[in-house]
Coordinates of C-alpha atoms in Angstrom, one line a residue:
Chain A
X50 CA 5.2 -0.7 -13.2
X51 CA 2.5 -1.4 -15.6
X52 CA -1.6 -1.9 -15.1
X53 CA -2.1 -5.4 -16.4
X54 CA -5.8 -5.0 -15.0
X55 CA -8.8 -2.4 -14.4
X56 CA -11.8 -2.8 -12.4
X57 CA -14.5 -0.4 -13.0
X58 CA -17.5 -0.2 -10.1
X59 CA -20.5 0.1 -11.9
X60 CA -23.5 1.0 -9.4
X61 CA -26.4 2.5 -11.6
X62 CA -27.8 2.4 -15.2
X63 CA -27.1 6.2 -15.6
X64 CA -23.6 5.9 -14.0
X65 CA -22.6 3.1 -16.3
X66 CA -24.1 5.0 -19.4
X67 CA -20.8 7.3 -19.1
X68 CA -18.5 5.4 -17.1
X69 CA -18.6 2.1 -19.1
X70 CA -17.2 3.4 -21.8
X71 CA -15.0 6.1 -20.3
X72 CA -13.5 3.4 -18.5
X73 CA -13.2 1.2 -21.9
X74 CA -11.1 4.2 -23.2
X75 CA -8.4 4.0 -20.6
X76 CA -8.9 0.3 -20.5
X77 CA -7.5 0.7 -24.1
X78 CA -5.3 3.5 -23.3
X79 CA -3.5 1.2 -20.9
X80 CA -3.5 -2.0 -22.7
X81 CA -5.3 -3.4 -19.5
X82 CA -8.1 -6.0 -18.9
X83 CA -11.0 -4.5 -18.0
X84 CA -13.9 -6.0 -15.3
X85 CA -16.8 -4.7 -14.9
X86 CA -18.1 -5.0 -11.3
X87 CA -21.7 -4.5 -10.5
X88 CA -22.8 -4.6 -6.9
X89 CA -26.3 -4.9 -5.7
X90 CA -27.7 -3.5 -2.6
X91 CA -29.4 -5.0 0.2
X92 CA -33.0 -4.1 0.4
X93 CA -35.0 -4.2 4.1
X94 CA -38.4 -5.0 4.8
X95 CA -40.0 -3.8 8.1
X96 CA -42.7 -5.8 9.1
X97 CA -44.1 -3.2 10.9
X98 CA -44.4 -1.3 7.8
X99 CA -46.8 -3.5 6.7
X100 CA -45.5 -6.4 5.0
X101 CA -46.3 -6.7 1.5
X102 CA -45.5 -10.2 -0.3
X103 CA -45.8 -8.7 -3.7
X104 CA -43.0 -5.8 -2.4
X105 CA -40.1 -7.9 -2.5
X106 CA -40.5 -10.0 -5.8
X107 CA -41.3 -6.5 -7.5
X108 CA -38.2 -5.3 -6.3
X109 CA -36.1 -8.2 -6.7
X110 CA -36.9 -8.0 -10.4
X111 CA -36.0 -5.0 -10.9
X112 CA -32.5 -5.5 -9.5
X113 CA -32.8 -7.8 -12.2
X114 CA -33.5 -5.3 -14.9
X115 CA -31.2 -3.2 -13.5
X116 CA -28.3 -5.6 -13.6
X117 CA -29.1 -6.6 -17.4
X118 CA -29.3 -3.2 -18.1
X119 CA -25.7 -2.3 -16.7
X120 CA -24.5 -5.4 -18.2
X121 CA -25.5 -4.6 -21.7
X122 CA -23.9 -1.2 -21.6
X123 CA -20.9 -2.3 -20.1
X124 CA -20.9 -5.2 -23.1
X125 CA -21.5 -2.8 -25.5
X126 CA -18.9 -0.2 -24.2
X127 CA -16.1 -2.8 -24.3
X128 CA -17.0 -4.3 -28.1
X129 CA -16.8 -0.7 -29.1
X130 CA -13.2 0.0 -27.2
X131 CA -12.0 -3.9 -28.3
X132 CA -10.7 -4.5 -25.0
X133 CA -10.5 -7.6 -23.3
X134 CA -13.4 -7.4 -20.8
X135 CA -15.2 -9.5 -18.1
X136 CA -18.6 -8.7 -16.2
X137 CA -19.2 -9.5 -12.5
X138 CA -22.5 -8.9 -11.0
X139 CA -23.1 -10.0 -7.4
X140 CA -25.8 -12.5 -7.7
X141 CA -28.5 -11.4 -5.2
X142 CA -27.7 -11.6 -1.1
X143 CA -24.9 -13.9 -1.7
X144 CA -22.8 -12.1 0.5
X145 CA -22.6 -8.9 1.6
X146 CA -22.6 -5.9 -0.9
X147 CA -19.2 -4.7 0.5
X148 CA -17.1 -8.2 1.1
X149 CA -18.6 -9.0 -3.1
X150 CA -17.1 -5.6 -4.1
X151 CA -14.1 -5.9 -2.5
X152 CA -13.3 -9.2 -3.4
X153 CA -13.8 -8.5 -7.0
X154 CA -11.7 -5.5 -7.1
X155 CA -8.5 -6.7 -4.7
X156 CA -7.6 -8.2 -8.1
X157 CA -7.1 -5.2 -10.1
X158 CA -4.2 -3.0 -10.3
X159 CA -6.5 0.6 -10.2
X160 CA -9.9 0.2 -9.6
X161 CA -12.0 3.3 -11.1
X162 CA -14.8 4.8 -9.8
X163 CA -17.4 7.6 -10.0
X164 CA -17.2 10.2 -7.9
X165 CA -20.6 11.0 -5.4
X166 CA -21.9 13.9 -7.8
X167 CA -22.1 12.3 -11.0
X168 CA -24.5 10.2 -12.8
X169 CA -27.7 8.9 -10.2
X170 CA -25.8 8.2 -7.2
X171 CA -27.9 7.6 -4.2
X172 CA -26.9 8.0 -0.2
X173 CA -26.8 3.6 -0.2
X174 CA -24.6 3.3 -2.9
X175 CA -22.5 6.6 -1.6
X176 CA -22.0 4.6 1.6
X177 CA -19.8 1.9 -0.2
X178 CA -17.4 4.1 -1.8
X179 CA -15.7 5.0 1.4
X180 CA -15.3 1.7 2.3
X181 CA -13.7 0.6 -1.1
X182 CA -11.2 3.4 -1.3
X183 CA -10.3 2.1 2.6
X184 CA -10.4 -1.3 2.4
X185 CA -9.7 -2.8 -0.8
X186 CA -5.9 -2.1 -0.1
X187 CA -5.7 -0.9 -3.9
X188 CA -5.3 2.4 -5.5
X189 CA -8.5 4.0 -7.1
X190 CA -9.3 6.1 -9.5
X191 CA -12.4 8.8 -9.0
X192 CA -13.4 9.7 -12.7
X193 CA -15.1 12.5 -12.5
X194 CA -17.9 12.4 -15.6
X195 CA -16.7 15.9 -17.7
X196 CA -12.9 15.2 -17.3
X197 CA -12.7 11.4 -18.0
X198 CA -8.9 9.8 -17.9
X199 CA -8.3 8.0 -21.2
X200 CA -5.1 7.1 -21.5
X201 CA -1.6 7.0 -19.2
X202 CA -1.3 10.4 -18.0
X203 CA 1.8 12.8 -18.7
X204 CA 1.6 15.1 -16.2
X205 CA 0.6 14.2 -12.5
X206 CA 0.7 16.0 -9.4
X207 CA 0.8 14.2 -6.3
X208 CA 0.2 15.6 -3.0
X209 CA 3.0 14.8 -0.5
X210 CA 2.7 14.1 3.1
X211 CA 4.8 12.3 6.2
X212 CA 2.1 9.6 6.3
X213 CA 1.7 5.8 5.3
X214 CA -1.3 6.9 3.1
X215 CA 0.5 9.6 0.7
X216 CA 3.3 7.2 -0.1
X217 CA 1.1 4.5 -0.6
X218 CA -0.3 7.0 -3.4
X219 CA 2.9 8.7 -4.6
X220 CA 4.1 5.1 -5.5
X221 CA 1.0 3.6 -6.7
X222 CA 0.8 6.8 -9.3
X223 CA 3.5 5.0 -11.1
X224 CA 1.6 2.5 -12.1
X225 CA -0.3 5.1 -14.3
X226 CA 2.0 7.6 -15.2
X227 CA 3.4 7.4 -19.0
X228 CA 6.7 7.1 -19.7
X229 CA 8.7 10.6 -19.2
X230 CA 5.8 12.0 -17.5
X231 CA 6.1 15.1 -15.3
X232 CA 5.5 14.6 -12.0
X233 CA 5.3 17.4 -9.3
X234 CA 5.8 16.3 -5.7
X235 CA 3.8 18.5 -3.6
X236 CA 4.2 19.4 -0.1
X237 CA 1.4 21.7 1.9
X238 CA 2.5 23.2 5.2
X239 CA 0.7 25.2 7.7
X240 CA 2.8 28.1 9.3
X241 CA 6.3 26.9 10.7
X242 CA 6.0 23.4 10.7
X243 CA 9.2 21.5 10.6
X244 CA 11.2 21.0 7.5
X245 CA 13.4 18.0 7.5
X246 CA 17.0 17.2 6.8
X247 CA 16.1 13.7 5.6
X248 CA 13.2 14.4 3.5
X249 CA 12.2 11.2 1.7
X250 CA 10.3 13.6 -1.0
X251 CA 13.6 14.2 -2.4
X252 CA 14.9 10.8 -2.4
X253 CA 12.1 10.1 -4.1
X254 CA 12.0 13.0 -7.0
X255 CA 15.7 11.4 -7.4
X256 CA 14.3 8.0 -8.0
X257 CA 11.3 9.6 -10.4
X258 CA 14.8 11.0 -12.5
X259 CA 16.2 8.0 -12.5
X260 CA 13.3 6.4 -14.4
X261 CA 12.7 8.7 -16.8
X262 CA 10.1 10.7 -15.6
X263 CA 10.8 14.6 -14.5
X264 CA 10.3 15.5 -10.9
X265 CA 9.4 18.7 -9.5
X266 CA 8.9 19.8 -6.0
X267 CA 6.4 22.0 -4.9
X268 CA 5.7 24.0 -1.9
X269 CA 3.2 25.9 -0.2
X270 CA 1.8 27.3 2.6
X271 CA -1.9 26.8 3.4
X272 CA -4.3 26.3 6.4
X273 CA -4.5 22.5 7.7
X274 CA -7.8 22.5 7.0
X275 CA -7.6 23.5 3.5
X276 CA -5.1 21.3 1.9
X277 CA -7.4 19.6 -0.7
X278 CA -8.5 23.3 -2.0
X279 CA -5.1 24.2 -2.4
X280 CA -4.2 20.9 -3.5
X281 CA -6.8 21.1 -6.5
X282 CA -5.6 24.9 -7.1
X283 CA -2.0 23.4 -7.6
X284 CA -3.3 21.5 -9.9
X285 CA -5.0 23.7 -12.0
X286 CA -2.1 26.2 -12.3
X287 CA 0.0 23.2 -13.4
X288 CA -2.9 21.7 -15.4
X289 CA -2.3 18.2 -13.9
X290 CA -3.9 15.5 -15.8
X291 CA -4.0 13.5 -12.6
X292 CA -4.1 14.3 -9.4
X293 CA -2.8 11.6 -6.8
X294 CA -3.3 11.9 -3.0
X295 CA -3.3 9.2 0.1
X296 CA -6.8 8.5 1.7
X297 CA -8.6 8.5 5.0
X298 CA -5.4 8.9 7.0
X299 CA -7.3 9.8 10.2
X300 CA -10.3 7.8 11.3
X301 CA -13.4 8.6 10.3
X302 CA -14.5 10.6 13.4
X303 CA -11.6 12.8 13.0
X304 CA -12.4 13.3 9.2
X305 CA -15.9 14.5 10.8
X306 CA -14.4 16.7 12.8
X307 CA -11.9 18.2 10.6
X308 CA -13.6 18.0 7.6
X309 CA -11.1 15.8 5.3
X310 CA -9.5 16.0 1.9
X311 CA -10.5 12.8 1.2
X312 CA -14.4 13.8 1.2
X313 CA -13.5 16.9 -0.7
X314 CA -11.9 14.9 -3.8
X315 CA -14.2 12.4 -3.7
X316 CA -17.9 14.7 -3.7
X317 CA -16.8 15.9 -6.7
X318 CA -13.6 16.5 -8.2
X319 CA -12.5 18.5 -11.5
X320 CA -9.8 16.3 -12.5
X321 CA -9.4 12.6 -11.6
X322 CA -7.8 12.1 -8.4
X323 CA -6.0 8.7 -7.5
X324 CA -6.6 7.6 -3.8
X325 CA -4.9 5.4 -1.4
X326 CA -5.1 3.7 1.9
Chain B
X78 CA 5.7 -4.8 -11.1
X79 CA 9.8 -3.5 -10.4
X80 CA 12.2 -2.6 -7.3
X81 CA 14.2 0.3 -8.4
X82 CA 15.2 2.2 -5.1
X83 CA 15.8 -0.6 -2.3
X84 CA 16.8 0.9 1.4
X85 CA 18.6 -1.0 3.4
X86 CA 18.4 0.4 7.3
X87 CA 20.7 0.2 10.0
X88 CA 20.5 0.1 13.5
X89 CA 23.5 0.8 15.8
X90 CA 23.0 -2.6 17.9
X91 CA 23.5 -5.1 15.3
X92 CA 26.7 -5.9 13.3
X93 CA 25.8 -4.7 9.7
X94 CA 27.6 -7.0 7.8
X95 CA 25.5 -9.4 6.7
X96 CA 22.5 -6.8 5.9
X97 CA 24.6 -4.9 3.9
X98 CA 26.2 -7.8 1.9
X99 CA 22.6 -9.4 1.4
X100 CA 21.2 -5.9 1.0
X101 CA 23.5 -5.2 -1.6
X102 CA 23.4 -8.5 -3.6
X103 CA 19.6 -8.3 -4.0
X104 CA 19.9 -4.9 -5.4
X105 CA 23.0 -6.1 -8.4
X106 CA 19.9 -8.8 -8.9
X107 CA 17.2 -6.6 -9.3
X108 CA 19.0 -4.2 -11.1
X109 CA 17.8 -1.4 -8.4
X110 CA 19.4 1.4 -6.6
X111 CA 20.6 1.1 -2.8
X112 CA 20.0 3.7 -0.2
X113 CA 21.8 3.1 3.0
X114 CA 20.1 4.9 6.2
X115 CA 21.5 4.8 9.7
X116 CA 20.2 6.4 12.2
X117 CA 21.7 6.8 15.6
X118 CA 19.7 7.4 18.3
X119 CA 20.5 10.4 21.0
X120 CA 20.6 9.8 24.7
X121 CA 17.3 11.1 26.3
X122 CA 18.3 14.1 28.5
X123 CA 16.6 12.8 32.3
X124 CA 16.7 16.5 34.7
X125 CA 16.3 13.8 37.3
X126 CA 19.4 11.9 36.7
X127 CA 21.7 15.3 36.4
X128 CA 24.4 14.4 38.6
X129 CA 24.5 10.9 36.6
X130 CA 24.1 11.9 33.1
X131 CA 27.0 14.2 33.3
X132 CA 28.1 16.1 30.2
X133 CA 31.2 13.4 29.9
X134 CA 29.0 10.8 29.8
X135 CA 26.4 12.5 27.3
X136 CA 29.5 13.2 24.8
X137 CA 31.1 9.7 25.2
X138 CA 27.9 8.3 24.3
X139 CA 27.7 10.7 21.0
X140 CA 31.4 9.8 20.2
X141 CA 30.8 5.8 20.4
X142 CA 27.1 6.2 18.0
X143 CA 29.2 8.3 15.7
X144 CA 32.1 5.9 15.4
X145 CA 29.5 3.0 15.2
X146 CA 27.8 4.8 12.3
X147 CA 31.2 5.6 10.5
X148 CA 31.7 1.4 10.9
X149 CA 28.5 0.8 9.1
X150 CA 29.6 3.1 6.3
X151 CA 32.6 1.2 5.3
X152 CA 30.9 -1.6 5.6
X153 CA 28.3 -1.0 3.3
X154 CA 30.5 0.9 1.1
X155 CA 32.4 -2.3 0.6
X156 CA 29.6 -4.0 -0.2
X157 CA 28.6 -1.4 -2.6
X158 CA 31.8 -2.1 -4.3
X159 CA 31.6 -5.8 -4.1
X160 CA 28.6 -6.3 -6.0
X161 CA 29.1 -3.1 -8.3
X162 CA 25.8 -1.5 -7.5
X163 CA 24.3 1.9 -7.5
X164 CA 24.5 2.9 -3.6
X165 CA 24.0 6.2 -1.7
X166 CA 24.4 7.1 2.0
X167 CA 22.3 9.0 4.5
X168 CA 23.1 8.9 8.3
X169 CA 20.5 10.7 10.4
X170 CA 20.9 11.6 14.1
X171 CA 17.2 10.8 16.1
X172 CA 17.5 13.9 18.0
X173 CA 14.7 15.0 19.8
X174 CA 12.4 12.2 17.6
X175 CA 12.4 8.6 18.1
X176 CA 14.2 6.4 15.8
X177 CA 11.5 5.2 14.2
X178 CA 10.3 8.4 13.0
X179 CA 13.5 9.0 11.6
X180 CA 13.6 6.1 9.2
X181 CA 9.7 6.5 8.6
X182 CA 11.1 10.1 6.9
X183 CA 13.6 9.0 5.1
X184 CA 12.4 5.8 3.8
X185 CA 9.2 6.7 2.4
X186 CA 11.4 7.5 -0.8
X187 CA 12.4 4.2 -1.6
X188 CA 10.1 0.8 -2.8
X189 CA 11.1 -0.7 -0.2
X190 CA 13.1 -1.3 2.6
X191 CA 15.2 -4.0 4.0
X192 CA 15.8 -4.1 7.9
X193 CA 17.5 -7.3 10.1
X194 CA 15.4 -8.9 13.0
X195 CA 17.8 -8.4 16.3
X196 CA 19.3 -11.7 17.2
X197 CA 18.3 -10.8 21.2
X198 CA 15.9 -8.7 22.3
X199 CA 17.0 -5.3 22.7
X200 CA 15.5 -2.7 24.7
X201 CA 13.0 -0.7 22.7
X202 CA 14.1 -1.9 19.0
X203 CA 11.1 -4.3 19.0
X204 CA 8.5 -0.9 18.5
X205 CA 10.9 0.4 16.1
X206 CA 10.5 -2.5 13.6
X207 CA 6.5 -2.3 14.5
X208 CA 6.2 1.3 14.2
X209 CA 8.1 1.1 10.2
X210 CA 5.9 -1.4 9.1
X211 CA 2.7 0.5 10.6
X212 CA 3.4 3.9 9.5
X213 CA 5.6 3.7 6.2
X214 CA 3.5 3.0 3.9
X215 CA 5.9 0.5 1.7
X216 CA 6.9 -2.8 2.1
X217 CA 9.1 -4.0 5.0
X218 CA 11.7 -6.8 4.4
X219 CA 12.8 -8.7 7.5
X220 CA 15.6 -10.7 7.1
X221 CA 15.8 -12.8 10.0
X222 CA 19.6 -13.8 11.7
X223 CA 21.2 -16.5 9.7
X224 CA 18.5 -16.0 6.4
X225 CA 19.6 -14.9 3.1
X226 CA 17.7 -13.4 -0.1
X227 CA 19.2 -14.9 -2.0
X228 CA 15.8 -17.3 -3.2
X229 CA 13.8 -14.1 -2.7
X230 CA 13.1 -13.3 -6.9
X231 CA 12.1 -17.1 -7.3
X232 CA 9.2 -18.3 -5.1
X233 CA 7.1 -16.5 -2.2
X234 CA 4.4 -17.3 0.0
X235 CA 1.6 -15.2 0.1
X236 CA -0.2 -15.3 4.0
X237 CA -3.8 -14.7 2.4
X238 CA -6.8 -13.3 4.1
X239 CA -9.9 -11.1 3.2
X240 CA -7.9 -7.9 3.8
X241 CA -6.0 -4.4 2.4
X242 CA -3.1 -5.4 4.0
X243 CA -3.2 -8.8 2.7
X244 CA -4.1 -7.3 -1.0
X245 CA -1.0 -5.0 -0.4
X246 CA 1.5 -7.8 0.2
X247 CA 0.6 -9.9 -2.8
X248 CA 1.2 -7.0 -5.1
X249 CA 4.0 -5.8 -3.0
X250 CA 5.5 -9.5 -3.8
X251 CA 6.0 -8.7 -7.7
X252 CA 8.5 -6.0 -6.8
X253 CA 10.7 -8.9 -5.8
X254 CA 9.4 -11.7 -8.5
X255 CA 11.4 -12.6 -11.7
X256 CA 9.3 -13.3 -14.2
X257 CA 7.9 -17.0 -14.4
X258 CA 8.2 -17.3 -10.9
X259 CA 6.2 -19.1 -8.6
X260 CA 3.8 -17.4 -5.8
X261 CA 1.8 -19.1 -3.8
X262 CA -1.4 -17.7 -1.8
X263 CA -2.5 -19.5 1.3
X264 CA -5.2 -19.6 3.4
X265 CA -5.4 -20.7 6.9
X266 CA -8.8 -21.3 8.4
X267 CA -11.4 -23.6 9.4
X268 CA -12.2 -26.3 6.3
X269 CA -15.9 -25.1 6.3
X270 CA -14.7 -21.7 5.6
X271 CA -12.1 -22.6 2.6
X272 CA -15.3 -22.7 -0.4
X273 CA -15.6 -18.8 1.2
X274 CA -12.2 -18.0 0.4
X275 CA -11.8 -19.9 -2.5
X276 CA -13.3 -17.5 -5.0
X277 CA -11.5 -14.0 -4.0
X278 CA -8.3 -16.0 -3.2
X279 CA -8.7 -17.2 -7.4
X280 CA -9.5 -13.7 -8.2
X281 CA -6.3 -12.4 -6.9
X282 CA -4.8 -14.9 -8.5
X283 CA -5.6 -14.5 -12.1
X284 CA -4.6 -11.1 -11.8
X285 CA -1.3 -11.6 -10.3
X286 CA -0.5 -14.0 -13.1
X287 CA -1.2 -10.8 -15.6
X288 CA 2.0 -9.8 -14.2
X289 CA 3.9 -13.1 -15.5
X290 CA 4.2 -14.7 -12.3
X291 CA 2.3 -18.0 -11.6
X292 CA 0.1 -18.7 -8.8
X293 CA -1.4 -21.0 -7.1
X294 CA -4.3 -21.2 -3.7
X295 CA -4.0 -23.4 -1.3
X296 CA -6.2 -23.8 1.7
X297 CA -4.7 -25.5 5.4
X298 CA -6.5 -26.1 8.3
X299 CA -4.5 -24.8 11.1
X300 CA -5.3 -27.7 13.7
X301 CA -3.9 -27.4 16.9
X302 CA -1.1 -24.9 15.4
X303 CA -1.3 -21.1 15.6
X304 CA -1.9 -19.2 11.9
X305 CA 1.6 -17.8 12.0
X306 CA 3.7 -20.9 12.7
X307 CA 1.1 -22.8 9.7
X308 CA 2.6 -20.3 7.2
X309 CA 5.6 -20.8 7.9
X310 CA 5.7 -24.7 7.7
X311 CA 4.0 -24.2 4.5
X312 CA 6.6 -22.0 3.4
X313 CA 9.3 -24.5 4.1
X314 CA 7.7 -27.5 1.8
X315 CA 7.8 -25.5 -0.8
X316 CA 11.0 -23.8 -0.9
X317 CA 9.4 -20.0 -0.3
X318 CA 12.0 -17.7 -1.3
X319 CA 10.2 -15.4 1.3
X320 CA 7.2 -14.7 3.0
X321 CA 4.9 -12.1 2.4
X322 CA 1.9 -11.1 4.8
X323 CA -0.2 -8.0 5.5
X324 CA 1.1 -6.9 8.7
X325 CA -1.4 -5.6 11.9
X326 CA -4.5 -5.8 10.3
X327 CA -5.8 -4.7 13.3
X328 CA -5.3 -2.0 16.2
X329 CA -2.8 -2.5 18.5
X330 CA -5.4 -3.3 21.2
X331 CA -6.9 -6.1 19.2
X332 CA -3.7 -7.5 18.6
X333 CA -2.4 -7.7 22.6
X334 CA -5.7 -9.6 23.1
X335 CA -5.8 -12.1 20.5
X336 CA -1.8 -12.6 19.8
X337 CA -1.0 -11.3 16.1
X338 CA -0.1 -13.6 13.7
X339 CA 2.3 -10.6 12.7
X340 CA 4.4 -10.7 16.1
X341 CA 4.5 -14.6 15.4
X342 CA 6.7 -13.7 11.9
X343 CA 8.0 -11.4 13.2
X344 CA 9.9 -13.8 15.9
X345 CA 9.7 -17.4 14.6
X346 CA 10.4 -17.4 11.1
X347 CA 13.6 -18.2 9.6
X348 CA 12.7 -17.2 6.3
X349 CA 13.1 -13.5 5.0
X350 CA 9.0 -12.0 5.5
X351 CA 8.0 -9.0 3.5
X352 CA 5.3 -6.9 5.6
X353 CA 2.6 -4.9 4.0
X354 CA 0.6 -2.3 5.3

């Protein structure tokens, strides 16, 4: 499986300074067309604040600004990388911020993203990533700003679970990893959990070695609530390039509760992480 | 986008002759590897009904699973043979899990998996098909009694609609698609709602044809017809190889209350469906 096409989410001026052209790079990297998705945020006026007519022009322009601004670095970026690139902005209150975003990126094969940390994000604009990682039904990329992905990776580790989520990831990986790439399977359990006859982590390390690639499996103990710390300490022992785990598998009270993986990797990550949903 | 690990899974309640023969013949096509998984189910263990479940019965009832499962392996090794493919074995006893647990461990290996639709309904083998697609995590390929796949790799027919799951099957499609061949994405829905859809629905489309496919949108108005049995007329004119649908885009309760255009594909259609989740 190849990526024929990229969608980077573009939210800021300061986030696309560094992500425009890191996600060029891969862009090249991958031989994939590139679009560049800018989505603009509601704005609300209470009336009881005192209504101001002069508020909403002023802030409507600088939207605007904003939006040329991203534009120009994202056009820039992509005449530097020579890929084949396309911009999408959401013309103003079209339609909502989230149906704009997710209907430009259900097109791509990976979409990439920030992570929260990096580059002027703000709580609005940290409210739609959730919802792009849950419901745009494709894989994406956090790219976190010091440890940018730039080409197919070679060495991957995917975190390995029993749920719909993980081996939406693990398979969805493929479409990234470079030929002969090494790919460890990992598997966290917590104290004497269950271990199968039928474990489809094999069959699928066995269909990795069929397609060139070299499998490895992985396992270690670790407390439930833990398995993204130990999940990010496999990967640094095993200097994984890319690290590739499923996403939001409980609801999002549980996740509150528990305190979720998924909200670990994506605050802000050392190495890019792939989700899924 | 390519299949290289298909799973064909068998129940103990229908003849697995044709499944295997088709199963098998898609996979010489594709070029991909078959796993066969059967999974026999254990009588429950009632305290209640001690003097009726007597151990006699219990290990008559083991004997006639276990001959039924060693049936299904000569079958499918035959087939295997017939068609010269790659093919490997698991049989899997339910034990103390259900069934459908069983082949949601060992399927999560494969790209994706093949299953027939019971010609009658059968006691409790309804929730096992629903509980594959929900929790797998890969694709689902019904094929319904009397249907081949034989048309699968040449055209499909994508049920569209402003969802994951929907995003999911179109790019689960590909895995089946020769290159050239023809995909088409439909939406049903009211006619002053098809401008709405028209631009994602042309989105996707552009960048499924990246992938060497061709695509086309088309928008019905469902009239007096439910959404399920529109997709599958639609199918029909055009020769649809298969159908390919998101699958229970919503929870289980929503479902019951509104009648899931899933369930309807699930029963009516004579045409192989492909369910994403």
């Amino acid at each position: 499986m190849t990526t024929k096409t990229l969608a980077v989410i573009l939210f800021t001026r300061a986030e696309a300074e560094w992500l425009a052209p890191a996600a060029c790079e891969l862009a090249r990297g991958l031989d994939a067309h590139l679009i560049g998705v800018v989505p603009v945020l509601p704005f609300f006026v209470h009336d009881a604040a005192g209504f101001d007519p002069v508020v909403i022009p002023t802030i409507a322009k600088w939207q605007t600004e904003e939006t040329d601004a991203i534009r120009a670095l994202f056009e820039e970026a992509v005449r530097r990388a020579d890929v084949r690139g396309e911009f999408r902005a959401q013309e103003r209150v079209a339609a909502p911020t989230e149906e704009f975003a997710l209907a430009a990126t259900r097109a791509a094969d990976v979409i990439v993203m920030a992570p929260k940390g990096d580059g002027g994000s703000s709580e609005p604009t940290d409210r739609l990533r959730a919802p792009i990682i849950r419901l745009s039904g494709r894989p994406v990329l956090i790219m976190p700003r010091d440890a940018a992905l730039t080409a197919a990776p070679s060495r991957l580790l995917i975190g390995w679970s029993d749920t719909r989520e993980a081996t939406r990831a693990a398979h969805d990986a493929l479409t990234l990893a470079a030929p002969g790439a090494r790919i460890d399977l990992l598997a966290v359990r917590s104290g004497r959990a269950e271990v199968h006859a039928m474990d489809a982590r094999q069959d699928f390390a066995a269909a990795l070695d069929r397609l060139g690639y070299s499998a490895e499996l992985i396992d270690r103990d670790g407390p439930a609530g833990e398995i993204s710390r130990t999940l990010m300490e496999v990967a640094t022992e095993r200097d994984a390039e890319l690290v590739v785990t499923g996403a939001f598998g409980h609801s999002a009270v549980y996740d509150f509760v528990i305190g979720a993986v998924t909200s670990d990797l994506l605050d802000a990550p050392k190495r890019p992480v792939l989700l899924s949903k | 986008m390519t299949l290289r690990t298909l799973a064909a899974v068998f129940t103990t309640v229908e003849t697995p002759d044709r499944l295997a023969r088709e199963a098998a013949a898609l996979a010489r096509r594709l070029d991909a590897h078959l796993l066969g998984i059967t999974v026999t189910s254990d009588p429950r263990y009632y305290p209640t009904l001690d003097g009726y479940m007597a151990t006699e019965v219990l290990a008559e009832i083991d004997r006639r699973q276990e001959r039924k499962a060693e049936t299904i392996l000569e079958v499918f090794d035959a087939a295997v043979k017939a068609e010269d493919v790659r093919g490997e074995w698991r049989v899997g006893r339910a034990g103390m899990q259900t069934v459908a647990e069983r082949i949601l461990e060992s399927g999560r290996g494969s790209d994706m998996l093949v299953m027939t639709r019971p010609e009658s309904y059968v006691h409790q083998l309804d929730d096992i098909q629903e509980q594959v697609i929900r929790g797998l995590g890969r694709p689902v390929l019904m094929l319904p009694h009397g249907a081949t796949l034989e048309n699968v790799c040449k055209r499909a027919m994508i049920g569209w609609s402003p969802t994951r799951e929907a995003a999911r099957a179109a790019f689960d499609a590909l895995m089946l698609l020769e290159p050239g061949a023809e995909m088409t994405l439909l939406n049903v829905g009211a006619t002053s709602a098809h401008d709405l859809a028209d631009g994602p629905m042309n989105d996707l489309a552009v960048g499924l044809t990246r992938h060497g496919v061709s695509v086309n949108v088309v928008h019905r108005e469902p009239g007096a017809r439910h959404i399920g049995q529109v997709i599958l007329d639609e199918a029909r004119e055009v020769g649809a190889g298969f159908i390919a649908t998101g699958a229970f885009g919503h929870s289980r309760a929503y479902d019951f209350v509104i009648g899931a255009v899933t369930r309807e594909l699930l029963t009516d259609s004579a045409l192989p469906v492909m369910f994403s989740k």
